[in-house]
C-alpha positions as MATLAB code, in Angstrom:
seq = 'MTRHHPSPDVPFPERHDDDLLTLDEVAEILHTPENTLRWWRQTGTGPEFFKLGRRLFTTVGDVRHWIRRQRLASAPVGRIRKVD';
ca = [
      11.277  -73.811   17.893;
       8.452  -72.130   19.628;
       5.778  -74.219   20.947;
       3.010  -72.716   21.334;
       0.886  -73.076   24.528;
      -2.499  -72.726   24.552;
      -4.849  -70.745   26.984;
      -5.095  -72.632   30.660;
      -8.887  -70.961   30.311;
      -9.385  -74.030   27.383;
      -7.687  -77.448   28.338;
      -6.579  -78.228   24.867;
      -8.912  -76.283   22.702;
      -8.873  -78.217   19.415;
     -10.693  -81.236   20.825;
     -14.530  -81.118   21.869;
     -16.411  -81.639   24.341;
     -17.800  -84.812   23.280;
     -14.514  -86.439   22.043;
     -14.199  -89.510   24.224;
     -10.456  -89.601   25.666;
      -8.479  -93.489   26.491;
      -6.917  -93.576   29.840;
      -3.748  -93.110   28.023;
      -4.458  -90.175   26.854;
      -6.080  -88.215   29.788;
      -2.382  -89.645   31.099;
      -0.570  -87.270   28.951;
      -2.489  -85.122   28.813;
      -2.070  -84.666   32.637;
       1.305  -86.206   32.656;
      -0.344  -88.348   36.217;
       0.686  -92.293   35.741;
      -1.561  -94.614   34.391;
      -1.954  -96.334   37.080;
      -2.954  -93.353   39.298;
      -5.451  -92.107   36.900;
      -7.116  -95.556   38.051;
      -6.365  -95.266   40.989;
      -8.332  -91.522   41.299;
     -11.399  -93.838   39.454;
     -10.879  -96.292   42.248;
     -11.412  -92.896   45.145;
     -13.643  -90.583   42.750;
     -11.307  -87.963   43.109;
      -9.485  -87.783   39.706;
     -11.843  -87.276   36.149;
     -15.383  -89.366   35.532;
     -14.266  -92.642   33.477;
     -16.336  -95.179   31.996;
     -16.555  -98.492   30.206;
     -17.038  -99.056   26.588;
     -16.512 -103.075   26.356;
     -12.870 -103.424   28.053;
     -11.693  -99.775   27.821;
     -11.800  -96.384   30.286;
     -12.866  -93.267   28.516;
     -13.528  -90.598   29.185;
     -14.670  -87.180   27.218;
     -12.814  -84.052   26.484;
     -15.566  -82.118   28.966;
     -15.245  -84.724   31.736;
     -11.268  -83.457   32.015;
     -11.887  -80.202   31.291;
     -14.531  -79.646   34.353;
     -12.520  -82.146   36.480;
      -8.826  -79.672   36.079;
     -11.120  -76.216   36.850;
     -12.608  -78.335   39.585;
      -9.137  -78.554   40.546;
      -7.359  -75.468   39.834;
     -10.702  -73.486   42.466;
      -9.297  -76.510   44.921;
      -6.115  -75.124   44.919;
      -6.803  -71.118   44.619;
      -5.624  -68.979   47.078;
      -9.252  -67.933   49.513;
     -10.060  -65.225   48.207;
      -8.881  -66.169   44.286;
     -12.301  -68.808   43.697;
     -14.219  -67.960   40.513;
     -17.216  -69.531   39.956;
     -17.211  -72.899   37.684;
     -19.511  -73.835   34.837;
];
C-alpha cells in the first residue's frame, strides 16, 4: 500500500488554519510525547496552547506557523526563507 505524504510546505493540508487541535492530536502529529508539549508550553518554546475548560487546545494555523519557525531555525545559513 502506498501512503500519501503531503508537501512539507503545508503540514496536514486537509485541515483549516482555524481548526482546533487537542494536546493529544498535536502530540500525534509532531510524534512528540504530550509531556514534552506541556514542557514546551511552560517554557514558551512550543506551539501556543490555550485552555478551554480543563483541556488544552491550539489551532492548526498556530502549529503550522511553529513548524515553519522550527524549519527556519534549523536551516543551513544561506537557505533561510521568509516566514509569513
